[in-house]
Short mmCIF file of C-alpha atoms in Angstrom, two decimals:
data_model
loop_
_atom_site.label_atom_id
_atom_site.label_comp_id
_atom_site.label_asym_id
_atom_site.label_seq_id
_atom_site.Cartn_x
_atom_site.Cartn_y
_atom_site.Cartn_z
CA MET K 21 0.15 -0.19 -0.14
CA ARG K 22 2.89 2.48 0.73
CA LEU K 23 4.26 1.81 -2.42
CA LEU K 24 1.17 2.45 -4.11
CA ARG K 25 0.33 5.29 -2.69
CA ASP K 26 4.14 6.80 -3.25
CA PHE K 27 3.42 5.94 -6.92
CA HIS K 28 -0.06 8.05 -7.04
CA MET K 29 1.66 11.22 -5.18
CA GLN K 30 4.72 11.06 -7.84
CA ARG K 31 2.20 10.81 -10.82
CA ARG K 32 -0.07 14.02 -9.31
CA MET K 33 3.63 15.61 -8.61
CA ARG K 34 4.54 15.27 -12.24
CA ARG K 35 1.54 16.50 -13.33
CA VAL K 36 1.55 19.83 -10.77
CA VAL K 37 5.41 20.05 -11.84
CA LEU K 38 4.49 19.66 -15.64
CA GLY K 39 1.39 21.96 -15.36
CA GLY K 40 3.49 24.79 -13.57
CA LEU K 41 6.35 24.53 -15.96
CA VAL K 42 3.71 24.73 -19.20
CA SER K 43 2.00 27.67 -17.05
CA GLY K 44 5.26 29.21 -16.48
CA LEU K 45 5.56 29.20 -20.34
CA LEU K 46 2.34 30.67 -21.01
CA ALA K 47 3.10 33.25 -18.84
CA CYS K 48 6.39 33.87 -20.28
CA VAL K 49 4.93 33.96 -23.74
CA VAL K 50 2.56 36.67 -22.38
CA TRP K 51 4.63 38.43 -19.91
CA CYS K 52 8.66 38.11 -20.71
CA GLY K 53 8.46 36.66 -24.26
CA ARG K 54 10.44 37.32 -27.39
CA ALA K 55 9.35 39.66 -30.19
CA PRO K 56 11.43 40.07 -33.40
CA SER K 57 12.05 43.78 -33.24
CA ALA K 58 14.59 45.19 -30.58
CA GLY K 59 12.68 47.27 -28.35
CA THR K 60 9.56 46.22 -29.00
CA ALA K 61 6.74 45.76 -25.91
CA VAL K 62 5.54 42.65 -25.21
CA GLY K 63 3.66 42.86 -21.96
CA ALA K 64 2.67 44.86 -19.01
CA LEU K 65 1.68 44.82 -16.00
CA GLU K 66 -0.71 47.85 -15.13
CA ALA K 67 -4.43 48.71 -14.16
CA SER K 68 -6.30 48.87 -17.36
CA ASP K 69 -8.91 46.27 -19.82
CA GLY K 70 -10.36 44.99 -16.87
CA LEU K 71 -7.58 44.54 -14.77
CA ARG K 72 -6.76 46.55 -11.69
CA TRP K 73 -4.15 45.91 -8.67
CA HIS K 74 -5.50 44.66 -5.44
CA LYS K 75 -3.69 44.94 -2.11
CA GLY K 76 -3.50 42.14 0.36
CA ASN K 77 -1.63 40.22 3.25
CA LEU K 78 -1.23 36.63 2.87
CA HIS K 79 0.29 36.07 6.30
CA THR K 80 -2.25 36.77 9.60
CA HIS K 81 -2.58 35.38 13.70
CA SER K 82 -5.83 35.71 15.44
CA TYR K 83 -6.91 34.37 19.17
CA TRP K 84 -7.53 31.16 17.09
CA SER K 85 -3.71 30.74 17.30
CA ASP K 86 -1.14 33.02 18.99
CA GLY K 87 -2.73 36.39 17.90
CA ASP K 88 -3.87 38.78 20.17
CA ASN K 89 -6.82 40.04 18.77
CA TYR K 90 -10.22 38.90 17.46
CA LEU K 91 -10.81 37.78 13.65
CA GLU K 92 -13.55 40.64 13.31
CA MET K 93 -11.24 43.35 14.64
CA ILE K 94 -8.17 42.42 12.20
CA ALA K 95 -10.63 41.96 9.45
CA ALA K 96 -11.88 45.58 10.48
CA TRP K 97 -8.47 46.79 10.82
CA TYR K 98 -7.30 45.68 7.19
CA ARG K 99 -10.61 46.97 5.75
CA ASP K 100 -10.00 50.27 7.12
CA LYS K 101 -6.58 50.83 5.64
CA ASN K 102 -8.15 50.01 2.46
CA TYR K 103 -6.46 46.56 1.69
CA ASP K 104 -8.70 44.53 -0.91
CA PHE K 105 -7.88 40.91 0.65
CA LEU K 106 -6.90 39.45 3.35
CA VAL K 107 -5.67 35.65 4.11
CA PHE K 108 -6.17 34.03 7.99
CA THR K 109 -3.68 32.08 8.42
CA ASP K 110 -3.59 31.05 11.86
CA HIS K 111 -1.24 27.63 13.05
CA ASN K 112 -2.42 24.22 12.43
CA THR K 113 -6.28 25.36 12.79
CA LEU K 114 -9.10 26.54 10.89
CA ALA K 115 -11.61 28.76 12.27
CA ASN K 116 -14.72 26.74 11.77
CA LYS K 117 -15.72 25.54 15.17
CA GLU K 118 -17.29 26.37 18.60
CA ARG K 119 -14.27 28.12 20.90
CA TRP K 120 -15.02 30.26 24.03
CA VAL K 121 -11.93 32.10 25.14
CA ASP K 122 -11.50 33.63 28.96
CA VAL K 123 -11.31 36.85 28.61
CA ALA K 124 -8.95 37.30 31.60
CA LYS K 125 -6.65 34.63 30.21
CA ILE K 126 -5.81 35.71 26.59
CA LYS K 127 -3.19 38.43 25.45
CA GLU K 128 -4.46 41.83 25.82
CA GLY K 129 -7.78 40.49 26.82
CA ALA K 130 -9.38 43.14 28.72
CA ILE K 131 -8.07 46.10 26.07
CA ALA K 132 -9.26 43.92 23.24
CA TYR K 133 -13.09 43.02 25.14
CA GLU K 134 -13.36 46.75 25.19
CA LYS K 135 -12.00 47.61 21.83
CA LEU K 136 -14.65 44.82 20.61
CA LYS K 137 -17.50 46.62 22.40
CA GLU K 138 -16.61 49.64 20.96
CA ARG K 139 -16.42 48.63 17.38
CA PHE K 140 -19.60 46.04 17.66
CA PRO K 141 -21.86 47.40 20.18
CA ASP K 142 -25.45 46.13 18.68
CA GLY K 143 -25.56 42.16 19.99
CA TRP K 144 -22.73 40.78 17.77
CA ILE K 145 -20.76 39.58 20.77
CA ASP K 146 -21.35 35.85 22.29
CA GLU K 147 -20.09 36.02 25.98
CA ARG K 148 -21.16 34.23 29.28
CA THR K 149 -20.04 33.48 32.86
CA VAL K 150 -18.85 30.14 33.77
CA GLU K 151 -17.71 29.66 37.48
CA GLY K 152 -16.90 33.29 37.68
CA LYS K 153 -14.89 33.52 34.40
CA HIS K 154 -16.02 35.77 31.90
CA GLU K 155 -16.10 34.11 28.54
CA VAL K 156 -16.33 35.17 24.64
CA ARG K 157 -17.31 33.01 21.84
CA LEU K 158 -15.07 33.37 19.05
CA LYS K 159 -16.47 34.44 15.62
CA THR K 160 -15.70 31.66 12.61
CA PHE K 161 -14.19 32.66 9.39
CA ASP K 162 -17.92 32.14 8.03
CA GLU K 163 -19.45 34.50 10.14
CA VAL K 164 -16.68 36.87 10.05
CA ALA K 165 -16.73 37.02 6.16
CA ALA K 166 -20.56 37.28 6.50
CA LYS K 167 -20.44 40.40 8.67
CA LEU K 168 -17.33 42.15 6.72
CA ALA K 169 -16.96 41.21 3.32
CA GLU K 170 -18.05 43.21 0.11
CA PRO K 171 -18.18 41.40 -2.94
CA GLY K 172 -15.55 43.37 -5.15
CA LYS K 173 -14.49 45.40 -2.68
CA PHE K 174 -12.99 43.36 0.18
CA LEU K 175 -12.37 39.74 0.76
CA LEU K 176 -11.76 37.26 3.48
CA ILE K 177 -9.79 34.07 2.52
CA GLN K 178 -9.17 31.10 4.80
CA GLY K 179 -6.09 30.06 5.16
CA GLU K 180 -3.52 28.45 7.76
CA GLU K 181 0.00 28.34 8.66
CA VAL K 182 1.23 24.48 8.45
CA SER K 183 3.54 24.59 11.38
CA ASP K 184 6.03 21.83 11.48
CA SER K 185 9.61 20.93 12.18
CA PHE K 186 12.46 18.71 11.63
CA LYS K 187 15.26 18.52 14.98
CA GLY K 188 13.60 21.71 16.53
CA LEU K 189 14.01 23.90 13.04
CA PRO K 190 10.30 25.65 12.96
CA LEU K 191 9.16 24.89 8.87
CA HIS K 192 6.11 26.59 8.64
CA LEU K 193 4.35 27.03 5.34
CA CYS K 194 0.82 29.55 4.73
CA VAL K 195 -2.01 28.06 2.73
CA ALA K 196 -4.17 30.48 1.33
CA ASN K 197 -7.86 28.98 0.52
CA LEU K 198 -8.05 25.52 1.51
CA LYS K 199 -10.67 23.55 2.31
CA GLU K 200 -9.71 21.60 4.82
CA MET K 201 -7.51 21.69 7.82
CA LEU K 202 -3.88 20.19 6.74
CA PRO K 203 -2.37 18.78 9.81
CA PRO K 204 1.98 19.26 9.63
CA PHE K 205 3.68 16.23 7.63
CA ARG K 206 6.87 15.36 9.04
CA GLY K 207 9.87 14.29 7.28
CA ASP K 208 13.25 12.83 7.24
CA SER K 209 15.12 16.09 6.83
CA VAL K 210 14.22 19.94 6.00
CA TYR K 211 13.33 19.43 2.75
CA ASP K 212 11.62 15.98 3.07
CA THR K 213 9.38 17.72 5.75
CA LEU K 214 8.83 20.69 3.11
CA GLN K 215 8.02 18.42 0.30
CA ASN K 216 5.45 16.24 2.22
CA ASN K 217 3.55 19.06 3.28
CA VAL K 218 3.42 20.87 -0.10
CA ASN K 219 2.63 17.33 -1.44
CA ALA K 220 -0.24 17.54 0.79
CA LEU K 221 -1.70 20.35 -0.32
CA VAL K 222 -1.51 19.62 -3.80
CA ALA K 223 -3.23 16.54 -3.15
CA GLN K 224 -5.89 18.59 -1.59
CA ARG K 225 -6.14 20.73 -4.23
CA GLU K 226 -6.41 18.12 -7.18
CA ARG K 227 -9.20 16.32 -4.81
CA THR K 228 -11.48 19.23 -4.15
CA GLY K 229 -10.62 21.25 -7.60
CA GLN K 230 -10.54 24.03 -5.43
CA SER K 231 -7.86 27.25 -6.16
CA MET K 232 -5.06 26.70 -3.33
CA MET K 233 -1.76 28.48 -2.69
CA ILE K 234 1.24 27.68 -0.42
CA HIS K 235 4.13 29.51 0.24
CA LEU K 236 7.20 29.12 2.60
CA ASN K 237 7.41 31.28 5.48
CA HIS K 238 10.50 33.15 6.72
CA PRO K 239 12.95 30.94 5.75
CA ASN K 240 15.46 32.67 8.29
CA PHE K 241 13.09 32.28 11.73
CA GLY K 242 15.07 30.24 13.75
CA TRP K 243 17.68 29.94 10.75
CA ALA K 244 15.64 26.84 9.55
CA VAL K 245 15.58 26.58 5.98
CA ALA K 246 18.57 27.03 3.77
CA ALA K 247 18.22 27.94 0.01
CA GLU K 248 19.84 24.26 -0.64
CA ASP K 249 16.57 22.99 0.79
CA LEU K 250 13.84 24.77 -0.69
CA MET K 251 15.00 25.17 -4.06
CA ARG K 252 14.53 21.43 -4.67
CA VAL K 253 10.84 21.34 -3.57
CA ARG K 254 8.18 20.75 -6.38
CA GLY K 255 5.03 22.57 -6.25
CA GLU K 256 6.01 25.33 -4.32
CA ASN K 257 6.92 28.43 -6.17
CA PHE K 258 6.75 31.40 -3.57
CA PHE K 259 8.54 32.43 -0.15
CA GLU K 260 8.57 35.11 2.11
CA VAL K 261 11.23 37.71 0.73
CA TYR K 262 9.74 40.34 3.06
CA ASN K 263 8.04 39.73 6.79
CA GLY K 264 6.93 42.28 9.04
CA HIS K 265 7.78 40.15 12.32
CA PRO K 266 10.83 41.66 13.63
CA GLY K 267 12.07 38.43 14.91
CA VAL K 268 12.68 36.38 11.41
CA ASN K 269 15.90 38.17 10.31
CA ASN K 270 15.07 38.94 7.11
CA SER K 271 18.58 40.76 6.51
CA GLY K 272 20.56 37.45 8.04
CA ASP K 273 23.47 38.34 9.60
CA ALA K 274 27.46 38.51 9.25
CA ARG K 275 27.50 34.92 8.59
CA ARG K 276 24.19 34.22 7.07
CA ALA K 277 22.05 34.93 4.11
CA SER K 278 19.74 37.58 4.24
CA THR K 279 16.17 36.30 2.55
CA GLU K 280 17.08 38.36 -0.69
CA ARG K 281 20.30 36.14 -1.26
CA ILE K 282 18.41 33.03 -0.51
CA TRP K 283 16.24 34.40 -3.48
CA ASP K 284 19.14 34.80 -5.92
CA VAL K 285 20.63 31.30 -5.08
CA ILE K 286 17.50 29.60 -5.88
CA LEU K 287 17.06 30.92 -8.66
CA THR K 288 20.02 30.84 -10.08
CA ARG K 289 20.13 26.87 -9.53
CA ARG K 290 16.65 26.21 -10.38
CA ILE K 291 17.32 28.45 -13.64
CA ASP K 292 21.00 26.71 -14.27
CA GLU K 293 20.60 23.11 -12.79
CA LEU K 294 17.19 21.92 -11.77
CA ASP K 295 15.21 22.82 -14.70
CA LEU K 296 12.26 24.00 -12.30
CA PRO K 297 9.74 27.25 -12.39
CA LEU K 298 10.92 30.84 -11.13
CA MET K 299 10.97 31.25 -7.26
CA TYR K 300 8.64 34.32 -6.22
CA GLY K 301 8.73 36.74 -3.68
CA LEU K 302 6.20 37.57 -1.10
CA GLY K 303 5.74 40.55 1.04
CA VAL K 304 3.60 39.80 4.33
CA ASP K 305 2.51 41.11 7.88
CA ASP K 306 2.85 38.06 10.02
CA GLY K 307 0.44 39.66 12.38
CA HIS K 308 0.07 38.83 15.66
CA ASN K 309 0.11 42.15 18.12
CA TYR K 310 -2.40 44.68 17.30
CA HIS K 311 -2.91 47.20 20.32
CA HIS K 312 0.32 49.22 21.13
CA ILE K 313 1.12 50.45 17.01
CA PRO K 314 3.60 51.46 16.24
CA SER K 315 6.12 49.31 18.48
CA ARG K 316 8.72 46.59 17.98
CA ARG K 317 6.32 43.66 18.06
CA SER K 318 4.71 41.90 14.77
CA GLU K 319 2.43 44.12 13.72
CA PRO K 320 0.10 44.86 11.15
CA GLY K 321 0.65 46.77 7.79
CA ARG K 322 4.49 46.32 7.49
CA GLY K 323 4.41 44.52 3.93
CA TRP K 324 1.79 43.18 1.43
CA VAL K 325 1.13 42.16 -2.22
CA MET K 326 0.22 44.09 -5.26
CA VAL K 327 -2.06 41.64 -7.27
CA LEU K 328 -2.89 42.57 -10.93
CA ALA K 329 -6.27 40.70 -11.22
CA ASP K 330 -9.66 40.68 -13.39
CA ALA K 331 -11.69 40.24 -10.11
CA LEU K 332 -11.50 40.00 -6.28
CA LYS K 333 -11.73 36.47 -6.26
CA PRO K 334 -9.57 33.81 -4.36
CA GLU K 335 -9.45 31.90 -7.72
CA SER K 336 -8.33 35.05 -10.11
CA LEU K 337 -5.96 36.38 -7.08
CA ILE K 338 -4.35 32.87 -6.69
CA GLN K 339 -3.98 32.53 -10.88
CA ALA K 340 -2.50 36.16 -10.92
CA LEU K 341 0.15 35.39 -8.07
CA GLU K 342 0.93 32.16 -9.98
CA ALA K 343 1.34 33.80 -13.61
CA GLY K 344 3.60 36.25 -11.52
CA ARG K 345 1.53 39.12 -12.21
CA PHE K 346 2.25 40.99 -8.94
CA TYR K 347 4.98 42.69 -7.17
CA ALA K 348 5.73 42.79 -3.41
CA SER K 349 5.70 46.03 -1.37
CA SER K 350 6.62 47.45 1.99
CA GLY K 351 5.45 51.01 0.58
CA VAL K 352 6.63 51.92 -2.79
CA THR K 353 4.36 51.70 -5.53
CA LEU K 354 4.22 50.82 -9.18
CA GLU K 355 2.31 52.16 -11.63
CA LYS K 356 3.51 49.91 -14.19
CA VAL K 357 5.98 46.84 -15.03
CA GLU K 358 6.74 46.36 -18.70
CA TRP K 359 8.52 43.70 -20.62
CA PHE K 360 10.44 44.33 -23.74
CA ASP K 361 12.05 41.67 -26.13
CA ASP K 362 15.19 43.09 -24.90
CA GLY K 363 14.36 44.01 -21.03
CA LEU K 364 12.12 45.26 -18.69
CA ALA K 365 10.75 48.64 -17.21
CA LEU K 366 9.76 50.16 -14.20
CA GLN K 367 7.37 53.27 -13.57
CA MET K 368 6.90 54.62 -9.83
CA ARG K 369 3.99 56.50 -8.59
CA GLU K 370 5.61 59.72 -7.69
CA GLU K 371 4.97 61.33 -4.35
CA PRO K 372 6.50 64.95 -3.56
CA GLY K 373 9.64 64.77 -1.83
CA VAL K 374 10.19 61.09 -2.42
CA THR K 375 12.85 59.77 -4.67
CA TYR K 376 13.46 56.19 -5.85
CA THR K 377 16.50 53.82 -6.34
CA THR K 378 16.11 51.03 -8.44
CA GLU K 379 18.43 48.07 -8.49
CA PHE K 380 18.02 45.42 -11.16
CA VAL K 381 19.38 42.27 -10.20
CA GLY K 382 20.34 38.93 -11.72
CA THR K 383 23.10 36.57 -12.31
CA CYS K 384 24.49 35.67 -15.61
CA SER K 385 26.14 32.67 -17.23
CA GLY K 386 29.25 31.91 -16.92
CA TYR K 387 29.16 32.41 -13.15
CA ASP K 388 31.44 30.85 -10.64
CA PRO K 389 29.24 28.10 -9.10
CA THR K 390 31.20 27.05 -6.36
CA SER K 391 30.36 27.35 -2.76
CA GLN K 392 31.06 26.55 1.30
CA VAL K 393 29.16 25.99 4.17
CA ALA K 394 28.39 28.97 6.55
CA ILE K 395 31.07 28.82 9.71
CA SER K 396 30.12 30.50 13.01
CA ALA K 397 32.52 32.75 14.34
CA ASP K 398 34.59 29.79 16.60
CA GLY K 399 34.85 27.91 13.10
CA LYS K 400 31.81 25.44 13.56
CA GLU K 401 29.12 24.60 10.48
CA LEU K 402 26.09 26.60 10.50
CA PRO K 403 23.35 24.16 10.95
CA GLY K 404 20.20 25.40 8.27
CA SER K 405 21.89 27.96 6.87
CA THR K 406 22.61 28.62 2.89
CA ARG K 407 25.90 28.02 1.68
CA ILE K 408 28.14 30.93 0.62
CA TYR K 409 28.26 31.47 -3.00
CA SER K 410 30.36 33.81 -4.99
CA GLU K 411 29.26 37.22 -5.95
CA ASP K 412 28.57 36.53 -9.12
CA ILE K 413 25.20 35.08 -8.08
CA GLY K 414 22.54 37.65 -7.33
CA ARG K 415 24.92 40.71 -8.89
CA VAL K 416 23.18 44.17 -9.54
CA LEU K 417 23.23 44.67 -12.58
CA LYS K 418 22.55 47.92 -13.09
CA THR K 419 21.08 50.90 -10.78
CA VAL K 420 18.99 53.67 -11.88
CA GLU K 421 17.85 56.73 -10.25
CA GLY K 422 14.15 58.28 -10.74
CA THR K 423 10.54 57.59 -11.05
CA ARG K 424 11.24 55.30 -14.21
CA ALA K 425 14.18 52.86 -14.57
CA ARG K 426 14.54 50.56 -17.57
CA TYR K 427 17.26 47.23 -18.12
CA VAL K 428 18.35 46.20 -21.34
CA PHE K 429 19.67 42.94 -21.61
CA ARG K 430 23.41 42.57 -22.94
CA GLY K 431 22.62 38.65 -23.65
CA ASP K 432 24.11 36.51 -21.02
CA GLU K 433 21.82 36.95 -17.97
CA LEU K 434 19.73 33.86 -16.37
CA TYR K 435 17.41 36.15 -15.05
CA VAL K 436 16.16 39.80 -13.60
CA ARG K 437 14.55 40.83 -11.02
CA ALA K 438 14.30 44.67 -9.49
CA ARG K 439 14.36 45.74 -6.21
CA VAL K 440 13.06 49.59 -5.60
CA THR K 441 14.05 51.53 -2.56
CA SER K 442 12.35 54.79 -1.40
CA SER K 443 14.04 57.43 0.22
CA ARG K 444 11.33 57.58 2.62
CA PRO K 445 11.98 55.58 6.33
CA HIS K 446 9.26 52.98 6.94
CA PRO K 447 7.10 54.44 9.38
CA ASN K 448 6.98 50.92 11.62
CA PRO K 449 9.66 48.34 9.66
CA SER K 450 10.33 44.66 10.52
CA GLU K 451 14.13 46.15 11.25
CA VAL K 452 14.92 49.24 12.34
CA GLY K 453 16.41 51.99 10.05
CA GLU K 454 14.43 50.46 6.76
CA PHE K 455 13.26 52.61 3.91
CA GLU K 456 10.09 51.60 2.26
CA ARG K 457 10.75 49.00 -1.01
CA ALA K 458 9.14 47.08 -3.64
CA TRP K 459 10.25 43.87 -4.96
CA VAL K 460 9.31 43.29 -8.43
CA GLN K 461 9.17 39.27 -9.62
CA PRO K 462 11.90 37.65 -11.67
CA ILE K 463 11.72 37.39 -15.44
CA TYR K 464 14.03 35.12 -17.12
CA GLY K 465 16.85 36.22 -19.20
CA PRO K 466 18.38 35.51 -22.59
CA ALA K 467 20.80 32.37 -21.55
CA ALA K 468 18.07 30.53 -19.12
CA LYS K 469 17.94 26.92 -20.09
CA ARG K 470 13.56 26.98 -20.30
#
């Protein structure tokens, strides 16, 4: 039976990977394909012809796991801040059952309760007293969606943060729009654990026919996921390049890779060695704390995605994300991303007193592929860390100042992506000293094997 189950799982995975590759090739024809004459525009991301930008957060916590607020209060916060969609992703649970909490024992209980009463004063709250304890019933996802979602204006999506581990390393993946809760699926290594959880989501998606998306969370949280592990996972093409939690080490440290460095290593090896699809970078909040903003806790409003889709529906958003029709942001807004037969160009939304620096980043053929293990200050190998690679990988190929930036292929690029940095400091950053940024998704270069 184990052999038969593995055989069917391998067949499913082949279909998913091949489907992803075909989708990627089709997207490449539309968005980054070749045209006969140099400098010809072949695709653009901009609001037009029934498409519009949708701002959303894919990683959110509440009282259903380790957050400090009610689902409805969190949904109201995002709606008030003009987000278009929000995915609830509590740890290893769905908000679909009856659950009561003791107001005196939950985090920020008295503060959160008083705010809840103020926002929803008219019979919304279910409460009771049991053995002298004041309890409130947590509203389910369906109840909150019925109360706060607005068709075409504000969408709530059920999700889960599948929280697994291997030898104490936290291995977390967010799933958007899942139908049934996914329990953690253990594995014999970091890679095996990640792949098993992705396989389970792929199986549910195929069985139910529902659009679903899975992505790796904060690879540097607990220094758990190296590029060499994530790059090999099939059926999972997203990770968090920017996570708003102050404790997830987006920038790495003196001896360990940043999330952007991890991204470039993955892209280079996926394209040049592994024949796997591009990896896309997401911006998320990973919000847990909602009552003392701004502070150095894990708060909302720090990072998000801007998705170009034809409708504010889960399937439309997921299809657009899987096609790379989005960018990640912590404050910079783009008006247009345009692809040419010979490169790409960006246009930022101009704001008074704000300047922009665009760095086009990529790896070119002929790069030095050698690497070595990351070593601690006392000379020991750092477990779970991305290897140290040549500076050939993920080089800044061009820097442009201003609200418009263009990169022209020189002919040997495997891929090119773009990072835009604003002169305006982030008002409540994940890491102290950050400026507002945007991350444009990678496209294949002329030298890519595809």
